[in-house]
Every structure is written in C-alpha cells, then in structure tokens.
C-alpha cells in the first residue's frame, strides 16, 4: 500500500516515521499538524457456494492476475458487515444471489496486511449476469476445478478442505495464516 507523501490533514510534506507517544508502532506523523497516519489490514470477504457437489468460481477479468480463477471475494466497504460484503461481492462477480450458511475460514496474510473472511453459502438465484471484474463464472465439479489457475494457495487449500468435508458431511471452522507461504488451519 503506497504511503502518502503529503499530510492528508494539512497538505504539508513533513510526514516522517516515528513512534507517537504512548504508541507501540512506528507511524507516519506530520511534523506540521501532528496528524498520525494509521495503516491497518484490509478485510476481504467472500463465499464458497456449493450446489449439488459443484463449486462456484469466477475468472478475473482485471488485474491483478487476469485469467486466473478464484472464489468470489473482494474488499469490504466502509459501512458494511462482513456478511453483506461477502454477498455483495458474490452478486457483483457472479450474478448469484446467495444466502450465508455459516462462517468457514478466517485467515490472515500479515505480509500484505490482509485478512480473508470466507463464508459457506448457497445460491438462491443464478442470473448469469455479472460485473466487469469477471470474465466468466461457473460451477465446477471437483475433478474439473482448474486448480493450476487458482493463483492463491490459501484459496486452493480452503476449497480442497471443503470438498473433503462435504464428502464427510461435517464442516469445521478454520483460522490460519499464510505469512510463511503455507496455511496452517487450527480447528
Ligand atoms: Zn499535517
């Protein structure tokens, strides 16, 4: 995430890193007006939507990584709940009106300061109309999932686990991180 060069509050160019009094982290602080620039993780929400043993994936039409497949997910907006954000992203990226069944996975990516909140959901209506961020979307049987085109390892692992759990008929709840490039789920 690029840091601002000018103070968002007073426009001065005197932003410099320092640990504000009483704080534990270094922040950009404005030497002119004492504005403190906080950078906190971004939250990405999305859904695993399964229908008759098939899983809804969408193909990205825009950078980063156009052409790759992923679960419908995206950045939460201010003023939304995680559930609203997840259902909105599903709607925008796949044209599916969905209903959330339960939370499924929360994983952190500290390296890029992101947190993913993934829900289990079902499709209520499939319109076939979706927004410009998506070039295609469809339900895949497990043996047809384009695993090599799913860029993000954590998404692959979540899907693999879900497919195994559906066969067993029991769903867990997982928390993990991929700061080492590997996802460690804790039941
Ligand atoms: Zn300032």
PDB file of N, CA, C and O in Angstrom, residues 101-152:
ATOM      1  N   UNK A 101     -24.655 -19.590   5.048  1.00  0.00           N
ATOM      2  CA  UNK A 101     -24.979 -20.681   5.968  1.00  0.00           C
ATOM      3  C   UNK A 101     -24.201 -20.562   7.265  1.00  0.00           C
ATOM      4  O   UNK A 101     -24.751 -20.743   8.345  1.00  0.00           O
ATOM      5  N   UNK A 102     -22.894 -20.267   7.145  1.00  0.00           N
ATOM      6  CA  UNK A 102     -22.058 -20.181   8.345  1.00  0.00           C
ATOM      7  C   UNK A 102     -20.711 -19.601   7.960  1.00  0.00           C
ATOM      8  O   UNK A 102     -20.331 -19.620   6.792  1.00  0.00           O
ATOM      9  N   UNK A 103     -19.968 -19.093   8.953  1.00  0.00           N
ATOM     10  CA  UNK A 103     -18.574 -18.746   8.666  1.00  0.00           C
ATOM     11  C   UNK A 103     -17.792 -20.030   8.392  1.00  0.00           C
ATOM     12  O   UNK A 103     -18.185 -21.108   8.833  1.00  0.00           O
ATOM     13  N   UNK A 104     -16.713 -19.916   7.647  1.00  0.00           N
ATOM     14  CA  UNK A 104     -15.935 -21.120   7.333  1.00  0.00           C
ATOM     15  C   UNK A 104     -14.451 -20.952   7.610  1.00  0.00           C
ATOM     16  O   UNK A 104     -13.829 -21.816   8.201  1.00  0.00           O
ATOM     17  N   UNK A 105     -13.885 -19.843   7.162  1.00  0.00           N
ATOM     18  CA  UNK A 105     -12.437 -19.707   7.304  1.00  0.00           C
ATOM     19  C   UNK A 105     -12.069 -18.241   7.508  1.00  0.00           C
ATOM     20  O   UNK A 105     -12.587 -17.360   6.820  1.00  0.00           O
ATOM     21  N   UNK A 106     -11.194 -18.004   8.468  1.00  0.00           N
ATOM     22  CA  UNK A 106     -10.617 -16.673   8.652  1.00  0.00           C
ATOM     23  C   UNK A 106      -9.116 -16.847   8.543  1.00  0.00           C
ATOM     24  O   UNK A 106      -8.531 -17.605   9.322  1.00  0.00           O
ATOM     25  N   UNK A 107      -8.518 -16.233   7.544  1.00  0.00           N
ATOM     26  CA  UNK A 107      -7.055 -16.343   7.521  1.00  0.00           C
ATOM     27  C   UNK A 107      -6.403 -15.004   7.239  1.00  0.00           C
ATOM     28  O   UNK A 107      -6.934 -14.152   6.552  1.00  0.00           O
ATOM     29  N   UNK A 108      -5.250 -14.854   7.838  1.00  0.00           N
ATOM     30  CA  UNK A 108      -4.523 -13.600   7.790  1.00  0.00           C
ATOM     31  C   UNK A 108      -3.322 -13.732   6.872  1.00  0.00           C
ATOM     32  O   UNK A 108      -2.696 -14.790   6.808  1.00  0.00           O
ATOM     33  N   UNK A 109      -3.036 -12.658   6.171  1.00  0.00           N
ATOM     34  CA  UNK A 109      -1.841 -12.603   5.333  1.00  0.00           C
ATOM     35  C   UNK A 109      -1.033 -11.383   5.799  1.00  0.00           C
ATOM     36  O   UNK A 109      -1.104 -10.316   5.196  1.00  0.00           O
ATOM     37  N   UNK A 110      -0.303 -11.537   6.911  1.00  0.00           N
ATOM     38  CA  UNK A 110       0.373 -10.378   7.510  1.00  0.00           C
ATOM     39  C   UNK A 110       1.344  -9.686   6.565  1.00  0.00           C
ATOM     40  O   UNK A 110       1.495  -8.461   6.623  1.00  0.00           O
ATOM     41  N   UNK A 111       1.966 -10.454   5.686  1.00  0.00           N
ATOM     42  CA  UNK A 111       2.967  -9.908   4.762  1.00  0.00           C
ATOM     43  C   UNK A 111       2.395  -8.769   3.918  1.00  0.00           C
ATOM     44  O   UNK A 111       3.079  -7.790   3.627  1.00  0.00           O
ATOM     45  N   UNK A 112       1.116  -8.919   3.507  1.00  0.00           N
ATOM     46  CA  UNK A 112       0.488  -7.873   2.700  1.00  0.00           C
ATOM     47  C   UNK A 112      -0.659  -7.192   3.455  1.00  0.00           C
ATOM     48  O   UNK A 112      -1.446  -6.456   2.874  1.00  0.00           O
ATOM     49  N   UNK A 113      -0.729  -7.489   4.766  1.00  0.00           N
ATOM     50  CA  UNK A 113      -1.689  -6.810   5.633  1.00  0.00           C
ATOM     51  C   UNK A 113      -3.133  -6.991   5.147  1.00  0.00           C
ATOM     52  O   UNK A 113      -3.874  -6.036   4.949  1.00  0.00           O
ATOM     53  N   UNK A 114      -3.500  -8.260   4.937  1.00  0.00           N
ATOM     54  CA  UNK A 114      -4.870  -8.573   4.526  1.00  0.00           C
ATOM     55  C   UNK A 114      -5.443  -9.688   5.407  1.00  0.00           C
ATOM     56  O   UNK A 114      -4.708 -10.550   5.881  1.00  0.00           O
ATOM     57  N   UNK A 115      -6.750  -9.640   5.584  1.00  0.00           N
ATOM     58  CA  UNK A 115      -7.467 -10.674   6.326  1.00  0.00           C
ATOM     59  C   UNK A 115      -8.622 -11.154   5.452  1.00  0.00           C
ATOM     60  O   UNK A 115      -9.400 -10.333   4.946  1.00  0.00           O
ATOM     61  N   UNK A 116      -8.724 -12.468   5.268  1.00  0.00           N
ATOM     62  CA  UNK A 116      -9.792 -13.051   4.456  1.00  0.00           C
ATOM     63  C   UNK A 116     -10.827 -13.692   5.373  1.00  0.00           C
ATOM     64  O   UNK A 116     -10.473 -14.484   6.247  1.00  0.00           O
ATOM     65  N   UNK A 117     -12.094 -13.353   5.136  1.00  0.00           N
ATOM     66  CA  UNK A 117     -13.202 -13.951   5.869  1.00  0.00           C
ATOM     67  C   UNK A 117     -14.087 -14.653   4.843  1.00  0.00           C
ATOM     68  O   UNK A 117     -14.711 -14.003   4.001  1.00  0.00           O
ATOM     69  N   UNK A 118     -14.088 -15.981   4.888  1.00  0.00           N
ATOM     70  CA  UNK A 118     -14.809 -16.767   3.880  1.00  0.00           C
ATOM     71  C   UNK A 118     -15.976 -17.496   4.548  1.00  0.00           C
ATOM     72  O   UNK A 118     -15.805 -18.149   5.582  1.00  0.00           O
ATOM     73  N   UNK A 119     -17.149 -17.368   3.943  1.00  0.00           N
ATOM     74  CA  UNK A 119     -18.369 -17.990   4.453  1.00  0.00           C
ATOM     75  C   UNK A 119     -18.778 -19.176   3.580  1.00  0.00           C
ATOM     76  O   UNK A 119     -18.451 -19.220   2.390  1.00  0.00           O
ATOM     77  N   UNK A 120     -19.562 -20.089   4.175  1.00  0.00           N
ATOM     78  CA  UNK A 120     -20.297 -21.080   3.386  1.00  0.00           C
ATOM     79  C   UNK A 120     -21.620 -20.445   2.998  1.00  0.00           C
ATOM     80  O   UNK A 120     -22.265 -19.800   3.828  1.00  0.00           O
ATOM     81  N   UNK A 121     -22.018 -20.644   1.750  1.00  0.00           N
ATOM     82  CA  UNK A 121     -23.282 -20.049   1.306  1.00  0.00           C
ATOM     83  C   UNK A 121     -23.941 -20.957   0.274  1.00  0.00           C
ATOM     84  O   UNK A 121     -23.315 -21.868  -0.273  1.00  0.00           O
ATOM     85  N   UNK A 122     -25.230 -20.689   0.039  1.00  0.00           N
ATOM     86  CA  UNK A 122     -25.951 -21.401  -1.022  1.00  0.00           C
ATOM     87  C   UNK A 122     -26.499 -20.382  -2.009  1.00  0.00           C
ATOM     88  O   UNK A 122     -26.764 -19.235  -1.653  1.00  0.00           O
ATOM     89  N   UNK A 123     -26.676 -20.821  -3.235  1.00  0.00           N
ATOM     90  CA  UNK A 123     -27.219 -19.946  -4.279  1.00  0.00           C
ATOM     91  C   UNK A 123     -28.743 -19.966  -4.204  1.00  0.00           C
ATOM     92  O   UNK A 123     -29.359 -21.029  -4.162  1.00  0.00           O
ATOM     93  N   UNK A 124     -29.349 -18.788  -4.181  1.00  0.00           N
ATOM     94  CA  UNK A 124     -30.812 -18.689  -4.218  1.00  0.00           C
ATOM     95  C   UNK A 124     -31.292 -18.435  -5.641  1.00  0.00           C
ATOM     96  O   UNK A 124     -32.348 -18.886  -6.047  1.00  0.00           O
ATOM     97  N   UNK A 125     -30.491 -17.655  -6.394  1.00  0.00           N
ATOM     98  CA  UNK A 125     -30.871 -17.294  -7.761  1.00  0.00           C
ATOM     99  C   UNK A 125     -29.597 -17.114  -8.582  1.00  0.00           C
ATOM    100  O   UNK A 125     -28.643 -16.483  -8.120  1.00  0.00           O
ATOM    101  N   UNK A 126     -29.576 -17.661  -9.776  1.00  0.00           N
ATOM    102  CA  UNK A 126     -28.408 -17.563 -10.641  1.00  0.00           C
ATOM    103  C   UNK A 126     -28.830 -16.801 -11.894  1.00  0.00           C
ATOM    104  O   UNK A 126     -29.584 -17.320 -12.723  1.00  0.00           O
ATOM    105  N   UNK A 127     -28.416 -15.550 -11.998  1.00  0.00           N
ATOM    106  CA  UNK A 127     -28.917 -14.711 -13.096  1.00  0.00           C
ATOM    107  C   UNK A 127     -28.055 -14.817 -14.356  1.00  0.00           C
ATOM    108  O   UNK A 127     -28.506 -14.481 -15.443  1.00  0.00           O
ATOM    109  N   UNK A 128     -26.794 -15.236 -14.200  1.00  0.00           N
ATOM    110  CA  UNK A 128     -25.902 -15.293 -15.354  1.00  0.00           C
ATOM    111  C   UNK A 128     -25.367 -13.931 -15.777  1.00  0.00           C
ATOM    112  O   UNK A 128     -24.641 -13.817 -16.769  1.00  0.00           O
ATOM    113  N   UNK A 129     -25.722 -12.889 -15.025  1.00  0.00           N
ATOM    114  CA  UNK A 129     -25.236 -11.530 -15.334  1.00  0.00           C
ATOM    115  C   UNK A 129     -24.233 -11.136 -14.266  1.00  0.00           C
ATOM    116  O   UNK A 129     -24.540 -11.250 -13.090  1.00  0.00           O
ATOM    117  N   UNK A 130     -23.057 -10.679 -14.681  1.00  0.00           N
ATOM    118  CA  UNK A 130     -22.083 -10.276 -13.673  1.00  0.00           C
ATOM    119  C   UNK A 130     -21.295  -9.077 -14.157  1.00  0.00           C
ATOM    120  O   UNK A 130     -21.353  -8.706 -15.329  1.00  0.00           O
ATOM    121  N   UNK A 131     -20.581  -8.487 -13.222  1.00  0.00           N
ATOM    122  CA  UNK A 131     -19.929  -7.207 -13.471  1.00  0.00           C
ATOM    123  C   UNK A 131     -18.628  -7.331 -14.242  1.00  0.00           C
ATOM    124  O   UNK A 131     -18.179  -8.431 -14.571  1.00  0.00           O
ATOM    125  N   UNK A 132     -17.998  -6.170 -14.518  1.00  0.00           N
ATOM    126  CA  UNK A 132     -16.826  -6.117 -15.391  1.00  0.00           C
ATOM    127  C   UNK A 132     -15.551  -6.698 -14.792  1.00  0.00           C
ATOM    128  O   UNK A 132     -14.572  -6.869 -15.505  1.00  0.00           O
ATOM    129  N   UNK A 133     -15.574  -7.015 -13.491  1.00  0.00           N
ATOM    130  CA  UNK A 133     -14.367  -7.593 -12.896  1.00  0.00           C
ATOM    131  C   UNK A 133     -14.235  -9.077 -13.212  1.00  0.00           C
ATOM    132  O   UNK A 133     -13.206  -9.685 -12.930  1.00  0.00           O
ATOM    133  N   UNK A 134     -15.298  -9.642 -13.775  1.00  0.00           N
ATOM    134  CA  UNK A 134     -15.343 -11.079 -14.028  1.00  0.00           C
ATOM    135  C   UNK A 134     -15.479 -11.340 -15.521  1.00  0.00           C
ATOM    136  O   UNK A 134     -16.280 -10.685 -16.191  1.00  0.00           O
ATOM    137  N   UNK A 135     -14.686 -12.304 -16.053  1.00  0.00           N
ATOM    138  CA  UNK A 135     -14.839 -12.639 -17.465  1.00  0.00           C
ATOM    139  C   UNK A 135     -15.680 -13.893 -17.650  1.00  0.00           C
ATOM    140  O   UNK A 135     -16.249 -14.112 -18.718  1.00  0.00           O
ATOM    141  N   UNK A 136     -15.738 -14.740 -16.606  1.00  0.00           N
ATOM    142  CA  UNK A 136     -16.560 -15.944 -16.680  1.00  0.00           C
ATOM    143  C   UNK A 136     -16.819 -16.419 -15.265  1.00  0.00           C
ATOM    144  O   UNK A 136     -16.028 -16.134 -14.360  1.00  0.00           O
ATOM    145  N   UNK A 137     -17.937 -17.115 -15.069  1.00  0.00           N
ATOM    146  CA  UNK A 137     -18.115 -17.785 -13.788  1.00  0.00           C
ATOM    147  C   UNK A 137     -18.959 -19.013 -14.019  1.00  0.00           C
ATOM    148  O   UNK A 137     -19.807 -19.043 -14.908  1.00  0.00           O
ATOM    149  N   UNK A 138     -18.665 -20.064 -13.264  1.00  0.00           N
ATOM    150  CA  UNK A 138     -19.433 -21.301 -13.412  1.00  0.00           C
ATOM    151  C   UNK A 138     -19.210 -22.213 -12.217  1.00  0.00           C
ATOM    152  O   UNK A 138     -18.285 -22.014 -11.428  1.00  0.00           O
ATOM    153  N   UNK A 139     -20.076 -23.201 -12.110  1.00  0.00           N
ATOM    154  CA  UNK A 139     -19.938 -24.219 -11.072  1.00  0.00           C
ATOM    155  C   UNK A 139     -19.078 -25.352 -11.624  1.00  0.00           C
ATOM    156  O   UNK A 139     -19.318 -25.841 -12.732  1.00  0.00           O
ATOM    157  N   UNK A 140     -18.090 -25.751 -10.837  1.00  0.00           N
ATOM    158  CA  UNK A 140     -17.187 -26.816 -11.244  1.00  0.00           C
ATOM    159  C   UNK A 140     -17.341 -28.029 -10.335  1.00  0.00           C
ATOM    160  O   UNK A 140     -17.358 -27.884  -9.102  1.00  0.00           O
ATOM    161  N   UNK A 141     -17.422 -29.214 -10.926  1.00  0.00           N
ATOM    162  CA  UNK A 141     -17.256 -30.436 -10.138  1.00  0.00           C
ATOM    163  C   UNK A 141     -15.788 -30.491  -9.695  1.00  0.00           C
ATOM    164  O   UNK A 141     -14.915 -29.957 -10.394  1.00  0.00           O
ATOM    165  N   UNK A 142     -15.503 -31.125  -8.542  1.00  0.00           N
ATOM    166  CA  UNK A 142     -14.127 -31.119  -8.026  1.00  0.00           C
ATOM    167  C   UNK A 142     -13.086 -31.548  -9.061  1.00  0.00           C
ATOM    168  O   UNK A 142     -12.016 -30.946  -9.160  1.00  0.00           O
ATOM    169  N   UNK A 143     -13.434 -32.564  -9.862  1.00  0.00           N
ATOM    170  CA  UNK A 143     -12.436 -33.069 -10.820  1.00  0.00           C
ATOM    171  C   UNK A 143     -12.210 -32.104 -11.986  1.00  0.00           C
ATOM    172  O   UNK A 143     -11.274 -32.271 -12.754  1.00  0.00           O
ATOM    173  N   UNK A 144     -13.066 -31.096 -12.111  1.00  0.00           N
ATOM    174  CA  UNK A 144     -12.907 -30.134 -13.207  1.00  0.00           C
ATOM    175  C   UNK A 144     -12.434 -28.758 -12.745  1.00  0.00           C
ATOM    176  O   UNK A 144     -12.294 -27.841 -13.550  1.00  0.00           O
ATOM    177  N   UNK A 145     -12.216 -28.617 -11.451  1.00  0.00           N
ATOM    178  CA  UNK A 145     -11.739 -27.320 -10.945  1.00  0.00           C
ATOM    179  C   UNK A 145     -10.360 -27.027 -11.550  1.00  0.00           C
ATOM    180  O   UNK A 145      -9.478 -27.898 -11.528  1.00  0.00           O
ATOM    181  N   UNK A 146     -10.163 -25.840 -12.113  1.00  0.00           N
ATOM    182  CA  UNK A 146      -8.865 -25.505 -12.723  1.00  0.00           C
ATOM    183  C   UNK A 146      -7.836 -25.124 -11.644  1.00  0.00           C
ATOM    184  O   UNK A 146      -7.452 -23.969 -11.511  1.00  0.00           O
ATOM    185  N   UNK A 147      -7.405 -26.152 -10.901  1.00  0.00           N
ATOM    186  CA  UNK A 147      -6.558 -25.914  -9.724  1.00  0.00           C
ATOM    187  C   UNK A 147      -5.327 -25.087 -10.062  1.00  0.00           C
ATOM    188  O   UNK A 147      -4.914 -24.238  -9.294  1.00  0.00           O
ATOM    189  N   UNK A 148      -4.728 -25.391 -11.214  1.00  0.00           N
ATOM    190  CA  UNK A 148      -3.471 -24.695 -11.565  1.00  0.00           C
ATOM    191  C   UNK A 148      -3.712 -23.225 -11.903  1.00  0.00           C
ATOM    192  O   UNK A 148      -2.780 -22.431 -11.922  1.00  0.00           O
ATOM    193  N   UNK A 149      -4.972 -22.862 -12.153  1.00  0.00           N
ATOM    194  CA  UNK A 149      -5.291 -21.468 -12.472  1.00  0.00           C
ATOM    195  C   UNK A 149      -5.837 -20.707 -11.268  1.00  0.00           C
ATOM    196  O   UNK A 149      -6.261 -19.570 -11.398  1.00  0.00           O
ATOM    197  N   UNK A 150      -5.865 -21.384 -10.116  1.00  0.00           N
ATOM    198  CA  UNK A 150      -6.240 -20.679  -8.883  1.00  0.00           C
ATOM    199  C   UNK A 150      -4.942 -20.180  -8.270  1.00  0.00           C
ATOM    200  O   UNK A 150      -4.133 -20.956  -7.774  1.00  0.00           O
ATOM    201  N   UNK A 151      -4.732 -18.898  -8.336  1.00  0.00           N
ATOM    202  CA  UNK A 151      -3.431 -18.343  -8.017  1.00  0.00           C
ATOM    203  C   UNK A 151      -3.089 -18.487  -6.537  1.00  0.00           C
ATOM    204  O   UNK A 151      -1.967 -18.810  -6.167  1.00  0.00           O
ATOM    205  N   UNK A 152      -4.071 -18.257  -5.692  1.00  0.00           N
ATOM    206  CA  UNK A 152      -3.766 -18.079  -4.291  1.00  0.00           C
ATOM    207  C   UNK A 152      -3.775 -19.413  -3.550  1.00  0.00           C
ATOM    208  O   UNK A 152      -4.799 -20.096  -3.503  1.00  0.00           O
TER     209      UNK A 152
END
